[in-house]
Short mmCIF file of C-alpha atoms in Angstrom, two decimals:
data_model
loop_
_atom_site.label_atom_id
_atom_site.label_comp_id
_atom_site.label_asym_id
_atom_site.label_seq_id
_atom_site.Cartn_x
_atom_site.Cartn_y
_atom_site.Cartn_z
CA MET I 1 -7.46 130.09 183.68
CA ASN I 2 -9.95 127.78 181.96
CA PHE I 3 -9.66 128.36 178.23
CA GLN I 4 -11.83 125.52 177.00
CA SER I 5 -14.84 127.68 176.14
CA VAL I 6 -12.60 130.05 174.16
CA VAL I 7 -11.23 127.12 172.18
CA THR I 8 -14.62 125.49 171.69
CA ASN I 9 -16.18 128.69 170.33
CA VAL I 10 -13.97 128.86 167.22
CA PRO I 11 -16.36 129.16 164.24
CA ASP I 12 -16.54 126.48 161.56
CA TYR I 13 -14.54 128.41 158.96
CA LYS I 14 -14.89 126.93 155.46
CA VAL I 15 -12.37 129.10 153.56
CA PHE I 16 -9.37 131.35 154.18
CA LEU I 17 -9.56 135.14 154.07
CA THR I 18 -7.98 137.12 151.26
CA VAL I 19 -5.75 140.12 152.01
CA ASP I 20 -8.59 142.57 151.34
CA GLU I 21 -10.95 140.58 153.58
CA MET I 22 -8.35 140.56 156.39
CA ASP I 23 -7.92 144.34 156.17
CA GLU I 24 -11.65 144.95 156.13
CA SER I 25 -12.15 142.71 159.17
CA CYS I 26 -9.44 144.54 161.17
CA ARG I 27 -11.05 147.92 160.54
CA LYS I 28 -14.51 146.54 161.33
CA LEU I 29 -13.36 145.26 164.74
CA ALA I 30 -11.81 148.65 165.58
CA ASN I 31 -15.06 150.38 164.61
CA GLU I 32 -17.08 148.03 166.83
CA PHE I 33 -14.76 148.36 169.84
CA PRO I 34 -13.16 151.82 169.55
CA ASP I 35 -12.20 151.91 173.25
CA LEU I 36 -10.40 148.54 173.11
CA VAL I 37 -9.08 148.09 169.57
CA THR I 38 -6.81 150.42 167.63
CA VAL I 39 -5.64 149.78 164.07
CA PHE I 40 -2.46 151.43 162.83
CA GLU I 41 -0.11 151.04 159.90
CA ALA I 42 2.98 149.14 161.03
CA GLY I 43 4.65 149.61 157.64
CA LYS I 44 4.17 149.06 153.93
CA SER I 45 4.89 146.05 151.76
CA ARG I 46 7.35 146.13 148.86
CA LYS I 47 4.42 146.91 146.55
CA GLY I 48 3.08 149.62 148.84
CA HIS I 49 0.26 147.76 150.60
CA SER I 50 -0.43 148.92 154.18
CA ILE I 51 0.52 146.37 156.83
CA LEU I 52 -2.21 146.78 159.44
CA CYS I 53 -1.59 146.08 163.11
CA MET I 54 -4.32 145.82 165.76
CA LYS I 55 -3.56 146.89 169.32
CA ILE I 56 -5.96 145.30 171.82
CA GLY I 57 -6.13 145.82 175.58
CA ASP I 58 -3.74 147.50 178.00
CA GLY I 59 -2.14 144.72 180.06
CA PRO I 60 1.28 145.16 181.70
CA LYS I 61 3.02 142.66 179.40
CA ASN I 62 3.28 142.93 175.61
CA ALA I 63 2.51 140.17 173.12
CA LEU I 64 3.18 140.31 169.39
CA CYS I 65 1.34 137.92 167.06
CA PHE I 66 1.83 137.96 163.31
CA ALA I 67 0.42 135.69 160.63
CA CYS I 68 1.41 134.77 157.07
CA PRO I 69 5.16 134.94 157.82
CA HIS I 70 5.34 132.72 154.76
CA PRO I 71 2.59 133.67 152.32
CA ASN I 72 1.38 130.09 151.80
CA GLU I 73 0.56 129.84 155.54
CA PRO I 74 -2.83 131.51 156.19
CA ILE I 75 -4.01 129.36 159.12
CA GLY I 76 -2.60 131.94 161.53
CA ALA I 77 -4.62 134.72 159.90
CA MET I 78 -7.79 132.79 160.76
CA THR I 79 -6.45 132.29 164.29
CA LEU I 80 -6.02 136.06 164.69
CA GLU I 81 -9.38 136.67 162.99
CA TYR I 82 -11.00 134.67 165.79
CA PHE I 83 -8.75 135.52 168.73
CA SER I 84 -8.77 139.30 168.17
CA ARG I 85 -12.56 139.31 168.38
CA ALA I 86 -12.54 137.00 171.40
CA LEU I 87 -10.24 139.42 173.23
CA ALA I 88 -12.41 142.41 172.33
CA GLU I 89 -15.66 140.73 173.36
CA ASN I 90 -14.46 138.86 176.46
CA ASP I 91 -13.33 141.20 179.26
CA GLU I 92 -12.47 138.29 181.56
CA LEU I 93 -10.20 136.69 178.97
CA ARG I 94 -8.45 139.94 178.04
CA GLU I 95 -7.92 141.16 181.58
CA GLY I 96 -7.10 137.70 182.95
CA LEU I 97 -4.27 137.17 180.48
CA GLY I 98 -2.75 140.53 181.37
CA PHE I 99 -1.24 141.42 177.97
CA THR I 100 -1.40 144.29 175.56
CA TRP I 101 -1.79 142.46 172.26
CA TYR I 102 -0.29 143.59 168.94
CA MET I 103 -1.67 141.54 166.05
CA ILE I 104 -0.81 141.56 162.34
CA LYS I 105 -3.02 139.24 160.31
CA CYS I 106 -0.92 139.51 157.17
CA ILE I 107 2.77 140.45 157.34
CA ASP I 108 3.39 139.58 153.64
CA PRO I 109 0.36 140.85 151.69
CA ASP I 110 2.12 140.80 148.30
CA GLY I 111 3.04 137.13 148.64
CA VAL I 112 -0.33 136.14 150.08
CA ARG I 113 -2.11 137.52 147.01
CA LEU I 114 -0.15 134.98 144.92
CA ASN I 115 -1.68 132.15 146.99
CA GLU I 116 -5.29 133.32 147.05
CA ASN I 117 -6.42 131.03 144.21
CA TRP I 118 -6.41 128.05 146.58
CA PHE I 119 -7.83 129.90 149.62
CA LYS I 120 -11.45 129.13 148.76
CA GLY I 121 -10.86 125.45 147.88
CA PRO I 122 -11.35 122.77 146.87
CA PHE I 123 -8.78 121.63 149.42
CA ASN I 124 -6.84 118.87 147.75
CA VAL I 125 -3.22 118.23 146.78
CA TYR I 126 -3.60 119.39 143.17
CA THR I 127 -5.36 122.69 143.89
CA TYR I 128 -2.84 123.56 146.59
CA THR I 129 0.22 122.57 144.55
CA LYS I 130 -0.99 124.29 141.34
CA ASN I 131 -1.62 127.61 143.13
CA TYR I 132 1.18 127.54 145.70
CA PHE I 133 3.64 130.41 146.08
CA ARG I 134 6.56 130.83 148.44
CA PRO I 135 9.44 133.28 147.94
CA ILE I 136 13.17 132.61 147.98
CA GLY I 137 14.87 132.86 151.40
CA TYR I 138 16.16 136.41 151.05
CA GLU I 139 12.63 137.56 150.14
CA GLN I 140 10.92 135.80 153.09
CA VAL I 141 9.81 138.04 155.95
CA GLU I 142 10.63 135.37 158.54
CA TRP I 143 14.23 134.86 157.38
CA THR I 144 15.49 138.35 156.63
CA PHE I 145 16.40 139.66 160.07
CA PRO I 146 19.96 141.03 160.46
CA ILE I 147 22.73 138.64 161.43
CA ASP I 148 26.52 138.59 161.73
CA TYR I 149 27.82 135.07 162.22
CA LYS I 150 31.24 133.87 161.08
CA GLU I 151 31.31 134.69 157.35
CA LEU I 152 27.55 135.32 157.14
CA HIS I 153 26.62 139.01 157.21
CA PHE I 154 23.05 139.97 156.35
CA HIS I 155 21.81 143.54 156.78
CA ASN I 156 19.16 143.90 154.12
CA PRO I 157 15.80 143.35 155.84
CA LEU I 158 12.68 143.64 153.71
CA PRO I 159 10.26 146.53 154.36
CA GLU I 160 7.90 143.99 155.94
CA THR I 161 10.71 142.69 158.16
CA GLN I 162 11.60 146.26 159.11
CA ALA I 163 8.01 146.78 160.24
CA LEU I 164 8.36 143.81 162.62
CA MET I 165 11.79 144.98 163.80
CA THR I 166 10.40 148.41 164.66
CA LEU I 167 7.53 146.88 166.63
CA ILE I 168 9.83 144.48 168.48
CA LEU I 169 12.18 147.30 169.42
CA GLU I 170 9.32 149.52 170.58
CA ILE I 171 7.27 147.04 172.62
CA LYS I 172 9.96 144.48 173.62
CA PRO I 173 7.44 141.63 173.76
CA GLU I 174 7.54 139.02 176.50
CA PHE I 175 5.58 136.70 174.20
CA MET I 176 5.76 136.44 170.42
CA TYR I 177 3.60 134.11 168.34
CA SER I 178 4.93 133.63 164.81
CA LEU I 179 1.95 131.96 163.20
CA HIS I 180 3.42 129.48 160.77
CA ASN I 181 1.94 126.28 159.48
CA ALA I 182 3.16 123.25 157.59
CA GLY I 183 1.51 121.71 154.53
CA PHE I 184 1.43 117.97 155.10
CA GLY I 185 2.05 115.64 158.02
CA GLY I 186 1.04 116.23 161.63
CA ALA I 187 1.20 118.82 164.40
CA TYR I 188 4.46 119.97 165.97
CA TRP I 189 5.76 123.00 167.83
CA TYR I 190 8.83 125.23 168.07
CA ILE I 191 9.59 127.23 171.20
CA THR I 192 12.62 129.29 172.18
CA HIS I 193 12.69 128.19 175.83
CA ASP I 194 12.64 124.67 177.25
CA LEU I 195 9.36 124.64 179.19
CA PRO I 196 8.67 120.93 179.80
CA GLU I 197 5.63 121.57 181.99
CA LEU I 198 3.77 122.76 178.86
CA TYR I 199 4.59 119.96 176.45
CA GLU I 200 1.88 117.46 177.34
CA SER I 201 -0.78 120.17 177.15
CA LEU I 202 0.51 121.38 173.77
CA ARG I 203 0.34 117.85 172.36
CA ASP I 204 -3.11 117.38 173.88
CA SER I 205 -4.39 120.48 172.06
CA ALA I 206 -3.89 118.59 168.77
CA ILE I 207 -4.93 115.17 170.02
CA LYS I 208 -8.26 116.59 171.27
CA GLN I 209 -8.99 117.76 167.72
CA GLY I 210 -8.12 114.35 166.26
CA ILE I 211 -4.97 115.66 164.56
CA PRO I 212 -1.92 113.37 164.71
CA LEU I 213 1.44 114.48 166.01
CA ASN I 214 4.33 114.67 163.59
CA LEU I 215 6.66 112.03 164.99
CA GLY I 216 8.82 111.67 161.90
CA GLU I 217 12.00 113.57 161.04
CA PRO I 218 12.58 117.17 162.18
CA GLU I 219 12.52 119.74 159.36
CA GLU I 220 16.30 120.03 159.49
CA PRO I 221 18.88 117.57 160.86
CA PHE I 222 20.41 120.09 163.28
CA ILE I 223 17.20 120.98 165.13
CA THR I 224 17.15 120.32 168.90
CA LYS I 225 14.25 118.16 170.07
CA PHE I 226 12.89 119.11 173.50
CA SER I 227 10.19 116.41 173.54
CA PRO I 228 8.19 114.35 171.02
CA ALA I 229 6.84 116.80 168.38
CA ILE I 230 8.33 119.79 170.25
CA PHE I 231 11.55 121.45 169.11
CA LYS I 232 13.78 124.39 169.89
CA ASN I 233 13.42 127.27 167.44
CA MET I 234 16.07 126.92 164.76
CA THR I 235 18.53 129.70 163.97
CA ILE I 236 20.53 130.48 160.86
CA ALA I 237 23.74 130.00 162.85
CA GLU I 238 22.81 126.34 163.46
CA ALA I 239 22.16 125.85 159.76
CA TYR I 240 25.52 127.45 158.98
CA ASP I 241 27.40 125.21 161.41
CA PHE I 242 25.71 122.05 160.11
CA ILE I 243 26.57 122.73 156.48
CA GLU I 244 30.11 123.74 157.39
CA LYS I 245 30.66 120.62 159.51
CA PHE I 246 29.27 118.02 157.13
CA SER I 247 30.27 119.53 153.78
CA GLY I 248 33.65 120.94 154.84
CA GLU I 249 32.90 124.16 152.96
CA LYS I 250 31.76 127.67 153.80
CA PRO I 251 27.96 127.77 153.49
CA ASN I 252 26.48 129.84 150.69
CA ILE I 253 23.63 131.32 152.73
CA LYS I 254 22.03 134.45 151.25
CA ASN I 255 19.32 135.22 153.78
CA GLY I 256 19.27 136.44 157.37
CA THR I 257 18.06 134.94 160.62
CA SER I 258 14.57 134.44 162.06
CA SER I 259 12.17 136.68 163.96
CA SER I 260 12.61 134.63 167.14
CA ASP I 261 16.38 134.95 166.96
CA TYR I 262 16.06 138.72 166.53
CA ALA I 263 13.47 139.12 169.31
CA SER I 264 15.70 137.17 171.70
CA SER I 265 18.47 139.68 171.06
CA VAL I 266 16.17 142.57 172.00
CA ALA I 267 14.17 141.20 174.95
CA ASP I 268 13.66 138.14 177.13
CA CYS I 269 11.01 136.94 174.72
CA VAL I 270 9.38 133.51 174.53
CA THR I 271 8.53 132.78 170.89
CA LEU I 272 6.11 130.02 169.91
CA LEU I 273 5.38 128.44 166.53
CA THR I 274 2.54 125.95 166.16
CA GLU I 275 3.10 124.05 162.92
CA LEU I 276 -0.05 122.48 161.53
CA PRO I 277 -0.76 120.77 158.19
CA TYR I 278 -3.60 121.29 155.75
CA PHE I 279 -3.48 117.56 155.02
CA PHE I 280 -2.53 114.60 157.19
CA ASP I 281 -1.88 110.91 156.81
CA SER I 282 -1.98 108.82 160.00
CA ARG I 283 1.34 107.16 159.13
CA ILE I 284 3.09 110.32 160.34
CA GLU I 285 2.60 109.19 163.96
CA ASP I 286 3.21 105.45 163.49
CA LEU I 287 6.11 104.55 165.78
CA SER I 288 6.13 100.86 164.92
CA GLU I 289 9.37 99.51 163.49
CA GLY I 290 9.84 99.58 159.74
CA GLU I 291 11.80 97.21 157.51
CA ILE I 292 14.67 99.58 156.61
CA THR I 293 17.14 101.54 158.70
CA ARG I 294 16.81 105.25 159.29
CA LYS I 295 20.00 105.74 157.27
CA GLU I 296 18.47 103.87 154.33
CA ALA I 297 15.28 105.96 154.60
CA ILE I 298 17.25 109.21 154.60
CA LEU I 299 19.49 108.16 151.70
CA GLN I 300 16.51 106.96 149.65
CA GLY I 301 14.85 110.31 150.31
CA VAL I 302 17.94 112.18 149.13
CA LYS I 303 18.10 110.08 145.95
CA GLN I 304 14.39 110.66 145.30
CA SER I 305 14.82 114.43 145.66
CA GLN I 306 17.89 114.48 143.43
CA ALA I 307 15.96 112.75 140.62
CA HIS I 308 12.95 115.08 141.01
CA PHE I 309 14.92 118.32 140.97
CA SER I 310 17.08 117.10 138.10
CA ARG I 311 13.87 116.77 136.09
CA LEU I 312 12.78 120.30 137.09
CA ASP I 313 16.21 121.57 136.09
CA LYS I 314 15.78 120.05 132.62
CA LEU I 315 12.34 121.66 132.26
CA LEU I 316 13.70 125.09 133.17
CA THR I 317 16.73 124.69 130.89
CA GLU I 318 14.37 125.01 127.92
CA VAL I 319 13.02 128.41 129.01
CA ARG I 320 15.65 130.11 131.17
CA PRO I 321 16.59 132.60 128.41
CA TYR I 322 12.98 133.83 128.42
CA ILE I 323 12.49 134.27 132.19
CA CYS I 324 12.60 137.88 133.38
CA GLU I 325 14.13 139.06 136.65
CA GLU I 326 10.70 140.08 137.99
CA ASN I 327 9.32 136.54 137.80
CA PRO I 328 8.49 135.72 141.46
CA PHE I 329 7.97 131.98 140.99
CA VAL I 330 11.30 130.75 139.67
CA LYS I 331 13.73 132.01 142.32
CA LEU I 332 12.98 129.46 145.02
CA VAL I 333 12.98 126.60 142.50
CA GLU I 334 16.43 127.61 141.26
CA GLU I 335 17.71 127.89 144.82
CA VAL I 336 16.47 124.42 145.78
CA ILE I 337 17.83 122.88 142.57
CA GLN I 338 21.24 124.27 143.52
CA TYR I 339 20.85 123.17 147.15
CA ILE I 340 19.91 119.61 146.17
CA ARG I 341 22.79 119.49 143.70
CA GLU I 342 25.42 120.91 146.08
CA GLY I 343 24.01 120.38 149.57
CA SER I 344 22.91 116.76 149.45
CA GLU I 345 26.45 115.71 150.34
CA ALA I 346 26.11 117.24 153.81
CA LYS I 347 22.91 115.29 154.48
CA ILE I 348 24.44 112.06 153.17
CA ASN I 349 27.53 112.52 155.36
CA TRP I 350 25.30 113.27 158.35
CA ALA I 351 23.24 110.11 157.80
CA GLU I 352 26.32 107.93 157.34
CA SER I 353 28.19 109.34 160.35
CA ASN I 354 25.58 108.61 163.04
CA PRO I 355 25.62 105.02 164.44
CA GLU I 356 22.05 105.51 165.70
CA PHE I 357 20.85 105.61 162.11
CA GLU I 358 21.88 101.97 161.61
CA LYS I 359 18.81 100.97 163.63
CA ASN I 360 15.52 100.28 161.91
CA ALA I 361 13.51 103.42 161.28
CA SER I 362 9.99 103.90 162.59
CA MET I 363 7.18 103.85 160.04
CA ALA I 364 6.74 107.60 160.73
CA GLU I 365 10.38 108.29 159.84
CA ILE I 366 10.11 106.22 156.65
CA PHE I 367 6.87 107.95 155.68
CA ASP I 368 8.40 111.40 156.32
CA ASN I 369 11.50 110.69 154.24
CA LEU I 370 9.73 109.07 151.30
CA GLN I 371 6.02 109.96 151.03
CA ALA I 372 5.74 113.34 152.81
CA ALA I 373 8.89 114.49 151.04
CA LYS I 374 7.17 113.82 147.71
CA PHE I 375 4.37 116.18 148.67
CA TYR I 376 6.82 118.98 149.42
CA ASN I 377 8.92 118.29 146.32
CA GLY I 378 5.76 118.61 144.25
CA LEU I 379 5.31 122.21 145.36
CA TYR I 380 8.42 123.19 143.39
CA LEU I 381 6.90 121.53 140.34
CA GLY I 382 3.88 123.79 140.86
CA LEU I 383 6.19 126.82 141.04
CA THR I 384 7.89 125.71 137.82
CA VAL I 385 4.54 125.60 136.01
CA ARG I 386 3.64 129.04 137.41
CA THR I 387 7.01 130.35 136.21
CA CYS I 388 6.00 129.53 132.65
CA GLU I 389 2.46 130.89 133.13
CA TYR I 390 3.88 134.22 134.34
CA GLU I 391 6.09 134.61 131.26
CA ILE I 392 3.33 133.56 128.84
CA GLU I 393 1.01 136.18 130.31
CA ARG I 394 3.76 138.80 130.18
CA LEU I 395 4.42 138.11 126.51
CA ARG I 396 0.71 138.20 125.68
CA GLN I 397 0.57 141.77 126.98
CA GLN I 398 3.40 142.92 124.70
CA LYS I 399 2.65 144.56 121.36
CA ASN I 400 5.54 142.85 119.60
CA LYS I 401 5.08 139.15 120.27
CA GLU I 402 8.25 137.06 120.62
CA GLU I 403 7.11 133.97 118.74
CA ILE I 404 10.10 131.74 119.56
CA ALA I 405 9.91 132.57 123.27
CA MET I 406 6.14 132.03 123.33
CA SER I 407 6.49 128.69 121.55
CA LYS I 408 9.17 127.44 123.95
CA LEU I 409 7.25 128.63 127.02
CA MET I 410 4.00 127.06 125.86
CA GLU I 411 5.75 123.78 125.12
CA THR I 412 7.43 123.70 128.55
CA TYR I 413 4.25 124.81 130.30
CA GLU I 414 2.29 121.96 128.70
CA LYS I 415 4.98 119.43 129.68
CA GLY I 416 5.07 120.81 133.22
CA GLU I 417 1.30 120.86 133.58
CA GLN I 418 1.05 117.25 132.40
CA PHE I 419 3.84 116.27 134.81
CA LEU I 420 2.03 118.12 137.61
CA LYS I 421 -1.28 116.35 136.95
CA GLU I 422 0.38 112.94 136.85
CA TYR I 423 2.45 113.73 139.94
CA CYS I 424 -0.61 114.73 141.96
CA GLU I 425 -2.59 111.73 140.71
CA ASN I 426 0.21 109.47 141.93
CA LEU I 427 0.24 111.25 145.29
CA GLU I 428 -3.52 110.74 145.57
CA CYS I 429 -2.85 106.99 145.17
CA GLU I 430 0.16 106.83 147.52
CA LEU I 431 -1.24 109.00 150.30
CA ASP I 432 -4.21 108.21 152.49
CA TYR I 433 -4.73 111.84 153.41
CA THR I 434 -7.49 113.96 154.89
CA ALA I 435 -7.97 117.70 154.43
CA ILE I 436 -8.24 119.09 157.97
CA PRO I 437 -11.14 121.45 158.77
CA ILE I 438 -9.90 125.00 159.37
CA GLN I 439 -11.81 125.12 162.66
CA LYS I 440 -9.67 122.34 164.13
CA LEU I 441 -6.44 124.03 163.04
CA VAL I 442 -7.47 127.35 164.56
CA ARG I 443 -8.51 125.65 167.80
CA ILE I 444 -5.05 124.10 168.14
CA GLN I 445 -3.23 127.37 167.45
CA VAL I 446 -5.49 129.30 169.82
CA GLU I 447 -5.12 126.81 172.66
CA SER I 448 -1.34 126.54 172.16
CA GLY I 449 -0.99 130.32 172.28
CA LEU I 450 -3.17 130.58 175.38
CA LEU I 451 -1.14 127.91 177.18
CA VAL I 452 2.14 129.73 176.58
CA ALA I 453 0.73 133.21 177.26
CA ASN I 454 -0.77 132.04 180.54
CA TYR I 455 2.51 130.37 181.54
CA ILE I 456 4.35 133.65 180.94
CA ARG I 457 1.73 135.54 182.98
CA GLU I 458 2.16 133.19 185.92
CA ASN I 459 5.91 132.56 185.82
CA ARG I 460 7.86 135.36 184.15
#
């Protein structure tokens, strides 16, 4: 099938949709195409918000697409905003693909609401970092599927995760598209099956839009690389084995496994993730040789992270007695502080044990370890500032003001906010980044999904 017109027709979106706008759009499409589109409640969020699922078409194979698996990742919602309408309007596309499509634009509505302050721009490092939210692992929809592996036993899926589990069990999808995205860097993909005939076309979908490939380090050291910028979906068992091997201790993992891992246990399901950044710097695809070894780049990155999270730890030390259990912003920061403190040893041992890492690193690998890592570390600084903001607002709403707590929180908030401004100003100087138009990101996700769906139609 020729998909180019479908890809080309993606609108020039300027902003991301809020949760309410996503819901309204789903219902509008069902009203326009009542014979093709059905909207039903797949479940409810922890705060009671309806999780809406669209069912489109009646093909012999089932496909499940869900967006916002992490609430700071709304690119996929725009992809489904476009692609759901394209399927409803284009009989040839819908019938040619041969799927019944199940689409959830927002699987974590509660978390997405905590990101909406950056959804309308301006799209720069400071606005994103200041308004960023991501939950701790055991409160992430993507990583709370049941698992029993060695000493890891997780059987406490979130209501949102249970909604996905129910759908997966009912429809047993042949294709699942978990619509993630990265924050900074370049384009890369995860796929559960090694399908080398697709890899050049997947990379081309980004190159055609002028978006660089992420040719630096994989997200985690244990990830299997199928091809440049294309990786095998990671599982929690692989993370467990890596930590156990290189630290010599039983991993302290508190979350479950991924949606792709769960779907593979239920059906012969090909799961795709198309990871795309909001911002890119061309150094992420520079394969020329750098002046330091890959081991040195990794170890410098570890040292940089240790210093950063030590500073965040000191900030939080001043206000921990005043942080309530309901505060959604602090949990992930505390987890990463502990991970950096206790888990860095495994990464250091891994870097020092591999003879290949004695070779000079590529510029992309150096950039990933040192500059891109700074961008991601800064997000936890943003969460630290929001931790204080949350408690200040909570205290303001109380009749009996706690003056000492308010004073400490205000003092730490002001320190954190100043640190955040300076941190982002430094990043603006160090990075030569571009904010990527949403249209380009959606085009890449749409084309990538069409390539895999069509492959499944023809070969499975």
